[in-house]
Every structure is written in structure tokens, then in C-alpha cells.
PDB file of C-alpha atoms in Angstrom:
ATOM      1  CA  ASP O   1     -11.392  33.299 -30.340  1.00 60.00           C
ATOM      2  CA  ALA O   2      -9.632  36.211 -32.020  1.00 67.00           C
ATOM      3  CA  LEU O   3      -6.259  34.429 -31.664  1.00 66.00           C
ATOM      4  CA  PRO O   4      -6.620  30.920 -33.090  1.00 66.00           C
ATOM      5  CA  ALA O   5      -2.996  30.129 -32.237  1.00 63.00           C
ATOM      6  CA  LEU O   6      -3.912  30.291 -28.530  1.00 62.00           C
ATOM      7  CA  SER O   7      -7.001  28.111 -28.819  1.00 64.00           C
ATOM      8  CA  TRP O   8      -5.178  25.243 -27.075  1.00 60.00           C
ATOM      9  CA  LEU O   9      -5.294  27.278 -23.841  1.00 61.00           C
ATOM     10  CA  ASN O  10      -9.105  27.007 -23.725  1.00 67.00           C
ATOM     11  CA  ILE O  11      -9.205  30.514 -22.238  1.00 72.00           C
ATOM     12  CA  ARG O  12     -12.956  30.988 -22.617  1.00 76.00           C
ATOM     13  CA  GLU O  13     -13.807  27.709 -20.854  1.00 74.00           C
ATOM     14  CA  SER O  14     -11.221  28.358 -18.142  1.00 72.00           C
ATOM     15  CA  VAL O  15     -12.561  31.833 -17.392  1.00 78.00           C
ATOM     16  CA  GLU O  16     -16.148  30.583 -17.340  1.00 76.00           C
ATOM     17  CA  GLN O  17     -15.234  27.764 -14.961  1.00 71.00           C
ATOM     18  CA  PHE O  18     -13.293  30.134 -12.693  1.00 73.00           C
ATOM     19  CA  SER O  19     -16.200  32.588 -12.670  1.00 74.00           C
ATOM     20  CA  HIS O  20     -18.667  29.837 -11.756  1.00 71.00           C
ATOM     21  CA  THR O  21     -16.420  28.599  -8.949  1.00 69.00           C
ATOM     22  CA  MET O  22     -15.903  32.066  -7.471  1.00 72.00           C
ATOM     23  CA  ALA O  23     -19.603  32.874  -7.684  1.00 72.00           C
ATOM     24  CA  ALA O  24     -20.473  29.671  -5.828  1.00 68.00           C
ATOM     25  CA  GLN O  25     -17.949  30.449  -3.089  1.00 70.00           C
ATOM     26  CA  ALA O  26     -19.548  33.859  -2.566  1.00 74.00           C
ATOM     27  CA  HIS O  27     -22.761  32.167  -1.395  1.00 81.00           C
ATOM     28  CA  LEU O  28     -22.052  30.549   1.966  1.00 88.00           C
ATOM     29  CA  ASN O  29     -25.309  28.616   1.970  1.00 89.00           C
ATOM     30  CA  VAL O  30     -23.836  26.674  -0.968  1.00 87.00           C
ATOM     31  CA  GLU O  31     -20.842  25.753   1.189  1.00 90.00           C
ATOM     32  CA  ALA O  32     -23.232  24.637   3.945  1.00 92.00           C
ATOM     33  CA  HIS O  33     -24.937  22.315   1.458  1.00 92.00           C
ATOM     34  CA  HIS O  34     -21.563  20.901   0.425  1.00 92.00           C
ATOM     35  CA  LEU O  35     -20.733  20.182   4.075  1.00 93.00           C
ATOM     36  CA  GLU O  36     -24.016  18.388   4.611  1.00 95.00           C
ATOM     37  CA  VAL O  37     -23.461  16.168   1.583  1.00 94.00           C
ATOM     38  CA  LEU O  38     -19.820  15.444   2.455  1.00 95.00           C
ATOM     39  CA  ASN O  39     -20.713  14.565   6.035  1.00 95.00           C
ATOM     40  CA  HIS O  40     -23.404  12.221   4.725  1.00 95.00           C
ATOM     41  CA  ASN O  41     -21.013  10.569   2.281  1.00 95.00           C
ATOM     42  CA  PHE O  42     -18.492   9.906   5.076  1.00 94.00           C
ATOM     43  CA  ARG O  43     -21.029   9.098   7.787  1.00 93.00           C
ATOM     44  CA  ASN O  44     -19.576   5.606   8.272  1.00 92.00           C
ATOM     45  CA  TRP O  45     -15.969   6.817   8.473  1.00 90.00           C
ATOM     46  CA  ALA O  46     -15.468   7.519  12.172  1.00 86.00           C
ATOM     47  CA  HIS O  47     -11.964   8.903  11.635  1.00 88.00           C
ATOM     48  CA  VAL O  48     -13.044  11.419   8.964  1.00 91.00           C
ATOM     49  CA  LYS O  49     -14.984  14.582   9.734  1.00 91.00           C
ATOM     50  CA  PHE O  50     -16.223  17.770   8.149  1.00 94.00           C
ATOM     51  CA  PRO O  51     -17.603  20.744  10.106  1.00 94.00           C
ATOM     52  CA  GLU O  52     -21.368  20.616  10.494  1.00 94.00           C
ATOM     53  CA  PRO O  53     -23.311  23.723   9.469  1.00 94.00           C
ATOM     54  CA  ILE O  54     -25.520  25.134  12.208  1.00 95.00           C
ATOM     55  CA  TYR O  55     -26.863  28.139  10.330  1.00 94.00           C
ATOM     56  CA  ALA O  56     -26.207  29.459   6.854  1.00 90.00           C
ATOM     57  CA  SER O  57     -27.351  32.267   4.619  1.00 90.00           C
ATOM     58  CA  SER O  58     -25.877  33.757   1.484  1.00 86.00           C
ATOM     59  CA  SER O  59     -23.452  35.895   3.515  1.00 88.00           C
ATOM     60  CA  VAL O  60     -23.112  34.087   6.862  1.00 92.00           C
ATOM     61  CA  ILE O  61     -22.272  30.542   7.888  1.00 91.00           C
ATOM     62  CA  ILE O  62     -21.958  29.164  11.425  1.00 93.00           C
ATOM     63  CA  GLU O  63     -20.271  25.782  11.769  1.00 94.00           C
ATOM     64  CA  THR O  64     -19.292  23.439  14.561  1.00 93.00           C
ATOM     65  CA  PHE O  65     -15.814  23.896  16.017  1.00 92.00           C
ATOM     66  CA  GLU O  66     -13.555  21.006  15.095  1.00 90.00           C
ATOM     67  CA  PRO O  67     -10.413  20.364  17.176  1.00 87.00           C
ATOM     68  CA  GLY O  68      -7.108  19.676  15.530  1.00 86.00           C
ATOM     69  CA  ARG O  69      -3.979  21.183  14.065  1.00 86.00           C
ATOM     70  CA  ILE O  70      -3.333  21.840  10.411  1.00 88.00           C
ATOM     71  CA  ILE O  71      -0.920  19.344   8.880  1.00 87.00           C
ATOM     72  CA  THR O  72       1.725  21.999   8.328  1.00 85.00           C
ATOM     73  CA  GLY O  73       1.531  22.810  12.062  1.00 84.00           C
ATOM     74  CA  VAL O  74       2.109  19.157  12.952  1.00 82.00           C
ATOM     75  CA  LEU O  75       5.135  18.984  10.650  1.00 82.00           C
ATOM     76  CA  ASP O  76       6.457  22.295  12.013  1.00 83.00           C
ATOM     77  CA  HIS O  77       6.303  20.738  15.485  1.00 82.00           C
ATOM     78  CA  TYR O  78       8.688  17.948  14.490  1.00 82.00           C
ATOM     79  CA  ASP O  79      10.901  20.304  12.472  1.00 82.00           C
ATOM     80  CA  ALA O  80      11.343  22.427  15.599  1.00 81.00           C
ATOM     81  CA  ILE O  81      12.296  19.367  17.654  1.00 80.00           C
ATOM     82  CA  ALA O  82      14.804  18.307  15.001  1.00 79.00           C
ATOM     83  CA  SER O  83      16.368  21.777  14.984  1.00 79.00           C
ATOM     84  CA  ARG O  84      16.745  21.720  18.763  1.00 76.00           C
ATOM     85  CA  ARG O  85      18.428  18.345  18.544  1.00 71.00           C
ATOM     86  CA  GLY O  86      20.915  19.485  15.936  1.00 67.00           C
ATOM     87  CA  ASP O  87      22.554  16.606  14.081  1.00 55.00           C
ATOM     88  CA  ASP O  88      20.778  13.954  16.179  1.00 55.00           C
ATOM     89  CA  LYS O  89      17.495  13.741  14.285  1.00 52.00           C
ATOM     90  CA  LYS O  90      16.823  10.059  14.920  1.00 56.00           C
ATOM     91  CA  GLY O  91      15.706   8.029  17.903  1.00 55.00           C
ATOM     92  CA  THR O  92      12.703   8.267  20.169  1.00 53.00           C
ATOM     93  CA  LEU O  93      10.975  11.374  21.426  1.00 56.00           C
ATOM     94  CA  SER O  94      10.944  12.299  25.078  1.00 48.00           C
ATOM     95  CA  ALA O  95       7.660  12.562  26.949  1.00 41.00           C
ATOM     96  CA  GLU O  96       8.022  16.354  26.985  1.00 45.00           C
ATOM     97  CA  GLU O  97       8.460  16.463  23.218  1.00 52.00           C
ATOM     98  CA  VAL O  98       5.396  14.269  22.663  1.00 51.00           C
ATOM     99  CA  MET O  99       3.224  16.354  24.977  1.00 42.00           C
ATOM    100  CA  GLU O 100       4.033  19.693  23.329  1.00 54.00           C
ATOM    101  CA  ASP O 101       0.914  21.029  21.673  1.00 51.00           C
ATOM    102  CA  ASP O 102       1.514  24.771  21.415  1.00 54.00           C
ATOM    103  CA  ASP O 103       2.163  26.967  18.435  1.00 55.00           C
ATOM    104  CA  VAL O 104       5.706  26.512  17.187  1.00 53.00           C
ATOM    105  CA  ASP O 105       8.166  29.370  16.831  1.00 54.00           C
ATOM    106  CA  MET O 106       9.713  28.605  13.423  1.00 51.00           C
ATOM    107  CA  GLU O 107      12.471  31.226  13.630  1.00 56.00           C
ATOM    108  CA  GLY O 108      15.731  29.513  12.742  1.00 53.00           C
ATOM    109  CA  VAL O 109      13.993  26.197  12.054  1.00 54.00           C
ATOM    110  CA  THR O 110      14.840  24.282   8.884  1.00 58.00           C
ATOM    111  CA  GLU O 111      11.644  23.127   7.197  1.00 61.00           C
ATOM    112  CA  GLY O 112      11.530  19.416   6.384  1.00 59.00           C
ATOM    113  CA  SER O 113      14.238  18.526   8.887  1.00 68.00           C
ATOM    114  CA  GLY O 114      11.996  16.592  11.284  1.00 75.00           C
ATOM    115  CA  TYR O 115      10.293  14.065   9.023  1.00 76.00           C
ATOM    116  CA  GLN O 116      12.311  11.232  10.610  1.00 78.00           C
ATOM    117  CA  LEU O 117      10.756  12.037  13.981  1.00 80.00           C
ATOM    118  CA  VAL O 118       7.125  11.823  12.857  1.00 81.00           C
ATOM    119  CA  PRO O 119       5.664   8.715  14.546  1.00 81.00           C
ATOM    120  CA  PHE O 120       5.102   5.958  12.007  1.00 82.00           C
ATOM    121  CA  LYS O 121       1.435   5.458  12.938  1.00 83.00           C
ATOM    122  CA  LEU O 122       0.724   9.160  12.520  1.00 84.00           C
ATOM    123  CA  ALA O 123       2.522   9.373   9.176  1.00 85.00           C
ATOM    124  CA  LYS O 124       0.768   6.230   7.953  1.00 87.00           C
ATOM    125  CA  PHE O 125      -2.602   7.588   9.050  1.00 87.00           C
ATOM    126  CA  ILE O 126      -2.131  10.873   7.190  1.00 88.00           C
ATOM    127  CA  VAL O 127      -0.921   9.266   3.964  1.00 88.00           C
ATOM    128  CA  THR O 128      -3.223   6.245   3.730  1.00 90.00           C
ATOM    129  CA  ASN O 129      -6.367   8.018   4.862  1.00 89.00           C
ATOM    130  CA  GLY O 130      -5.650  11.113   2.811  1.00 90.00           C
ATOM    131  CA  LEU O 131      -5.402   8.927  -0.283  1.00 88.00           C
ATOM    132  CA  SER O 132      -8.465   6.879   0.692  1.00 92.00           C
ATOM    133  CA  ILE O 133     -10.551  10.005   1.212  1.00 94.00           C
ATOM    134  CA  TYR O 134      -9.517  11.389  -2.175  1.00 90.00           C
ATOM    135  CA  LEU O 135     -10.231   8.145  -4.012  1.00 89.00           C
ATOM    136  CA  LYS O 136     -13.604   7.713  -2.304  1.00 92.00           C
ATOM    137  CA  MET O 137     -14.646  11.215  -3.351  1.00 92.00           C
ATOM    138  CA  LEU O 138     -13.420  10.540  -6.885  1.00 87.00           C
ATOM    139  CA  LEU O 139     -14.515   6.960  -7.495  1.00 85.00           C
ATOM    140  CA  ALA O 140     -17.557   6.432  -5.253  1.00 88.00           C
ATOM    141  CA  ASP O 141     -19.129   9.826  -4.596  1.00 90.00           C
ATOM    142  CA  ASN O 142     -18.164  11.967  -7.603  1.00 88.00           C
ATOM    143  CA  LEU O 143     -18.127  14.969  -5.269  1.00 88.00           C
ATOM    144  CA  MET O 144     -14.608  16.119  -4.477  1.00 88.00           C
ATOM    145  CA  HIS O 145     -13.351  18.752  -2.097  1.00 90.00           C
ATOM    146  CA  ALA O 146     -11.513  20.926  -4.609  1.00 86.00           C
ATOM    147  CA  ASP O 147      -9.306  22.923  -2.233  1.00 86.00           C
ATOM    148  CA  LEU O 148      -7.283  20.280  -0.396  1.00 85.00           C
ATOM    149  CA  HIS O 149      -4.171  22.247   0.524  1.00 87.00           C
ATOM    150  CA  PRO O 150      -2.524  21.449   3.918  1.00 86.00           C
ATOM    151  CA  GLY O 151      -4.166  24.441   5.591  1.00 88.00           C
ATOM    152  CA  ASN O 152      -7.592  22.853   5.078  1.00 91.00           C
ATOM    153  CA  LEU O 153      -6.639  19.515   6.664  1.00 92.00           C
ATOM    154  CA  LEU O 154      -6.825  19.243  10.444  1.00 91.00           C
ATOM    155  CA  ILE O 155      -5.319  16.317  12.356  1.00 89.00           C
ATOM    156  CA  ASP O 156      -6.866  15.677  15.769  1.00 86.00           C
ATOM    157  CA  THR O 157      -4.178  14.143  17.969  1.00 74.00           C
ATOM    158  CA  HIS O 158      -5.271  15.644  21.293  1.00 61.00           C
ATOM    159  CA  ALA O 159      -6.521  12.352  22.709  1.00 45.00           C
ATOM    160  CA  THR O 160      -3.374  10.698  21.447  1.00 42.00           C
ATOM    161  CA  PHE O 161      -1.014  13.057  23.240  1.00 35.00           C
ATOM    162  CA  HIS O 162      -2.949  12.975  26.495  1.00 36.00           C
ATOM    163  CA  ARG O 163      -4.119   9.387  26.665  1.00 39.00           C
ATOM    164  CA  ARG O 164      -2.528   7.334  29.438  1.00 39.00           C
ATOM    165  CA  PRO O 165      -0.283   4.622  27.953  1.00 43.00           C
ATOM    166  CA  SER O 166      -1.511   1.070  28.348  1.00 44.00           C
ATOM    167  CA  LYS O 167       0.588  -1.568  30.108  1.00 42.00           C
ATOM    168  CA  LYS O 168       1.517  -2.966  26.726  1.00 44.00           C
ATOM    169  CA  SER O 169       2.708   0.389  25.401  1.00 39.00           C
ATOM    170  CA  SER O 170       4.593   1.070  28.654  1.00 36.00           C
ATOM    171  CA  ARG O 171       6.493  -2.172  28.250  1.00 36.00           C
ATOM    172  CA  THR O 172       7.251  -1.204  24.667  1.00 34.00           C
ATOM    173  CA  LEU O 173       8.643   2.138  25.788  1.00 31.00           C
ATOM    174  CA  ARG O 174      11.008   0.424  28.207  1.00 33.00           C
ATOM    175  CA  SER O 175      12.119  -2.210  25.729  1.00 32.00           C
ATOM    176  CA  GLY O 176      14.257   0.203  23.710  1.00 34.00           C
ATOM    177  CA  GLY O 177      13.579  -1.626  20.444  1.00 36.00           C
ATOM    178  CA  ASN O 178      14.105  -0.292  16.945  1.00 35.00           C
ATOM    179  CA  GLY O 179      11.955   2.529  15.597  1.00 36.00           C
ATOM    180  CA  SER O 180      10.156   5.302  17.405  1.00 38.00           C
ATOM    181  CA  ALA O 181       8.736   4.303  20.768  1.00 36.00           C
ATOM    182  CA  VAL O 182       6.141   7.004  20.345  1.00 37.00           C
ATOM    183  CA  SER O 183       4.725   5.219  17.296  1.00 38.00           C
ATOM    184  CA  ASN O 184       3.977   2.262  19.572  1.00 41.00           C
ATOM    185  CA  GLN O 185       2.511   4.532  22.223  1.00 42.00           C
ATOM    186  CA  LEU O 186       0.128   6.351  19.922  1.00 42.00           C
ATOM    187  CA  PRO O 187      -3.261   4.697  19.363  1.00 45.00           C
ATOM    188  CA  GLU O 188      -4.726   4.430  15.899  1.00 58.00           C
ATOM    189  CA  ASN O 189      -7.839   6.496  16.540  1.00 72.00           C
ATOM    190  CA  PHE O 190      -6.647   9.738  14.996  1.00 84.00           C
ATOM    191  CA  ARG O 191      -9.168  11.871  13.189  1.00 89.00           C
ATOM    192  CA  ILE O 192      -8.769  14.005  10.098  1.00 92.00           C
ATOM    193  CA  CYS O 193     -11.084  16.934   9.434  1.00 93.00           C
ATOM    194  CA  LEU O 194     -11.483  18.667   6.075  1.00 94.00           C
ATOM    195  CA  VAL O 195     -12.592  22.302   6.236  1.00 93.00           C
ATOM    196  CA  ASP O 196     -13.479  25.054   3.752  1.00 90.00           C
ATOM    197  CA  ALA O 197     -15.763  23.180   1.377  1.00 88.00           C
ATOM    198  CA  GLY O 198     -16.639  26.233  -0.674  1.00 84.00           C
ATOM    199  CA  MET O 199     -15.116  24.648  -3.774  1.00 84.00           C
ATOM    200  CA  VAL O 200     -16.172  21.174  -4.851  1.00 86.00           C
ATOM    201  CA  ALA O 201     -15.864  19.424  -8.176  1.00 83.00           C
ATOM    202  CA  THR O 202     -17.777  16.767 -10.041  1.00 84.00           C
ATOM    203  CA  LEU O 203     -16.756  14.908 -13.188  1.00 83.00           C
ATOM    204  CA  THR O 204     -18.760  13.938 -16.214  1.00 84.00           C
ATOM    205  CA  ASP O 205     -18.725  10.271 -17.158  1.00 85.00           C
ATOM    206  CA  THR O 206     -16.121  10.923 -19.854  1.00 86.00           C
ATOM    207  CA  GLU O 207     -13.938  12.968 -17.499  1.00 85.00           C
ATOM    208  CA  ALA O 208     -14.173  10.281 -14.838  1.00 86.00           C
ATOM    209  CA  ILE O 209     -13.121   7.559 -17.280  1.00 88.00           C
ATOM    210  CA  ASN O 210     -10.147   9.627 -18.471  1.00 89.00           C
ATOM    211  CA  PHE O 211      -9.079  10.680 -14.985  1.00 87.00           C
ATOM    212  CA  ILE O 212      -9.333   7.183 -13.506  1.00 88.00           C
ATOM    213  CA  GLY O 213      -7.542   5.791 -16.539  1.00 91.00           C
ATOM    214  CA  LEU O 214      -4.720   8.286 -16.063  1.00 90.00           C
ATOM    215  CA  LEU O 215      -4.384   7.377 -12.375  1.00 87.00           C
ATOM    216  CA  SER O 216      -4.345   3.676 -13.239  1.00 89.00           C
ATOM    217  CA  SER O 217      -1.631   4.300 -15.807  1.00 90.00           C
ATOM    218  CA  LEU O 218       0.455   6.102 -13.200  1.00 87.00           C
ATOM    219  CA  GLY O 219       0.126   3.164 -10.831  1.00 86.00           C
ATOM    220  CA  GLU O 220       1.020   0.669 -13.529  1.00 88.00           C
ATOM    221  CA  GLY O 221       3.891   2.731 -14.872  1.00 88.00           C
ATOM    222  CA  ASP O 222       2.388   2.614 -18.363  1.00 91.00           C
ATOM    223  CA  GLY O 223       3.527   5.750 -20.180  1.00 91.00           C
ATOM    224  CA  ALA O 224       1.833   4.895 -23.464  1.00 93.00           C
ATOM    225  CA  SER O 225      -1.543   4.443 -21.788  1.00 93.00           C
ATOM    226  CA  ALA O 226      -1.081   7.631 -19.745  1.00 92.00           C
ATOM    227  CA  ALA O 227      -0.368   9.541 -22.949  1.00 92.00           C
ATOM    228  CA  GLN O 228      -3.617   8.335 -24.527  1.00 91.00           C
ATOM    229  CA  PHE O 229      -5.701   9.375 -21.524  1.00 91.00           C
ATOM    230  CA  ALA O 230      -3.913  12.725 -21.317  1.00 88.00           C
ATOM    231  CA  LEU O 231      -4.656  13.403 -24.973  1.00 88.00           C
ATOM    232  CA  ARG O 232      -8.340  12.754 -24.338  1.00 86.00           C
ATOM    233  CA  PHE O 233      -8.351  15.662 -21.856  1.00 79.00           C
ATOM    234  CA  SER O 234      -7.248  18.053 -24.576  1.00 74.00           C
ATOM    235  CA  ARG O 235      -9.973  19.609 -26.658  1.00 65.00           C
ATOM    236  CA  ASN O 236      -7.496  19.914 -29.498  1.00 59.00           C
ATOM    237  CA  GLY O 237      -6.149  16.402 -29.159  1.00 58.00           C
ATOM    238  CA  ASN O 238      -8.133  15.321 -32.188  1.00 63.00           C
ATOM    239  CA  ASP O 239      -6.541  18.128 -34.221  1.00 69.00           C
ATOM    240  CA  MET O 240      -3.033  16.785 -33.665  1.00 77.00           C
ATOM    241  CA  THR O 241      -1.363  14.903 -36.470  1.00 83.00           C
ATOM    242  CA  ALA O 242      -0.464  11.248 -36.072  1.00 86.00           C
ATOM    243  CA  GLU O 243       3.213  12.253 -35.915  1.00 89.00           C
ATOM    244  CA  GLN O 244       2.537  14.711 -33.078  1.00 86.00           C
ATOM    245  CA  LYS O 245       0.596  12.138 -31.092  1.00 89.00           C
ATOM    246  CA  GLU O 246       3.337   9.563 -31.611  1.00 92.00           C
ATOM    247  CA  ALA O 247       6.005  12.020 -30.491  1.00 92.00           C
ATOM    248  CA  PHE O 248       4.002  12.890 -27.377  1.00 91.00           C
ATOM    249  CA  THR O 249       3.489   9.213 -26.573  1.00 93.00           C
ATOM    250  CA  CYS O 250       7.212   8.474 -26.964  1.00 94.00           C
ATOM    251  CA  ASP O 251       8.088  11.365 -24.665  1.00 93.00           C
ATOM    252  CA  MET O 252       5.644  10.040 -22.049  1.00 92.00           C
ATOM    253  CA  VAL O 253       7.119   6.543 -22.264  1.00 92.00           C
ATOM    254  CA  VAL O 254      10.613   7.946 -21.680  1.00 92.00           C
ATOM    255  CA  LEU O 255       9.368  10.094 -18.794  1.00 91.00           C
ATOM    256  CA  PHE O 256       7.695   7.110 -17.132  1.00 89.00           C
ATOM    257  CA  GLU O 257      10.798   4.954 -17.536  1.00 87.00           C
ATOM    258  CA  GLU O 258      12.826   7.609 -15.715  1.00 85.00           C
ATOM    259  CA  LYS O 259      10.373   8.900 -13.115  1.00 83.00           C
ATOM    260  CA  CYS O 260       7.341   6.630 -12.764  1.00 80.00           C
ATOM    261  CA  ARG O 261       7.885   2.910 -13.122  1.00 73.00           C
ATOM    262  CA  GLY O 262       4.703   1.883 -11.337  1.00 72.00           C
ATOM    263  CA  TYR O 263       3.756   0.300  -8.040  1.00 71.00           C
ATOM    264  CA  GLY O 264       6.689  -0.460  -5.780  1.00 65.00           C
ATOM    265  CA  HIS O 265       9.193   1.542  -7.808  1.00 62.00           C
ATOM    266  CA  GLN O 266       8.607   4.989  -6.302  1.00 58.00           C
ATOM    267  CA  VAL O 267       6.988   7.932  -8.073  1.00 55.00           C
ATOM    268  CA  ASP O 268       8.983  11.131  -8.458  1.00 53.00           C
TER     269      ASP O 268
END
């Protein structure tokens, strides 16, 4: 408040929001309540899970153990395989490579080198369900897990790696067709578990309208519309001159033409 030139940073509101979030995380019974609500919201999604609180107080929480590996661990697994293979990073995985389920020694491993080896069904499951979970929390529930970094996402593929292949999948493995044979071997009953629900977020009606409008603009590749919704997020947007708003809108249109042309055109 003493430095009007920095008012656009909204420092007071940001500090108050941060303080509220940290205070809520310090009370583990609040996290237990979040888990109960999230589990209820996704009760009909068999492939989505949150830990279930068994006991909780302000300083202690006991939850169910949920099997799985963090997403970064899954990707490290395929990066390690790619590094062992050297330049040959394509083709199918051997049975031994599929069955590996131990911690990966990442010494000398190039991160991001094994993405071509990730089975298609597994990659599709992570991407499509991750997006579906996020949109459900945003659009339907208005209660969002606010700490969705890869370390808080567990992928349960244990049954996948140890399930006996069916006759159909065995024939597929012998056929030597295009694509990863493992992707045909893996069933589609993976499960994703979201942990650490200490931070959640809800949106006001106005925030929801602006946020959903911004997402829609991204999908449609509409830079002008995205600029309008972005300006509505700014407390000082109404203080901008017409020339400033026009300049911002033009910059957004150019940015979208270069980086975000809408559905089917890739988003950088």
C-alpha cells in the first residue's frame, strides 16, 4: 500500500492467501476432510483413487496405503531402458524390461530419452485421465487438488506387469506388427492415485467463468478472447487505458498465432 507503483502485484492478497493455505496444511484433520470429500466426488471412478483417512487429529493423520509408483519413477524406468539400449530407442520391450519394477539407478541416464518406449495405452491413460480428473474437479466439483506435481501422482501398474497375457495378447506379441507389443499386452485397468491433499482450491462464480473462458479460448486458439478473460483476472485491469488493453490483446493474438492455434494444431 505504501508503494502504489507495485499495486499490480497484489502483494497483500497474495500473502493473505499464502498464509491461509499454509495454516490449513498445518492441521492434518483438514487434509483428512479433503480426502473424504475427494473420495466421495470420485466414488464412481474405479480407476481414480485417493488415500482414505483412518484417523486424523490436528497433528497426526493415518491413511490407507495405496500401491503405485510416482509418475516420474515410471518415466525414469523407461529412460533407463533407453540408455541401456543406446541409439536403438524404438521397438518392443522384452519381457524382462516389462517386468522390472524396482527403483531405477539414474546415474548416467539421460532424462526424457525413453518416451518412445512408454506403452501407448499407459501414456494415453496418464494423459487422458489426468486431464479428465482436473476438468472434473474444476467444472463439476469446484474442489481442486492444488498440489498436482508428479510426485503426488501414483500410477498402479502392478497388476498390469504381472497379469498373465491372454491368448489374444499372446498372438499379438508373436505377430510382430507395428507399434509396441507391450501396449497390446497391457490391459486398460490402470489406476491413478492422488496423494497429499493438504492444499485444495475452490473458485468463486466469477473466477470459474473467467478460468473456464480462458481454457476454452486456449482450445479454440482465440487470442483475442483469451486476452479479455486474462484481463478480468487482473484487479487493475479496469485501470488500464484503452490503448494498453488493445496493445495487450494484439500481443496475445500474435502469440496465439505462433504458439497456440487451437485444437488439432498443437499447443506449445
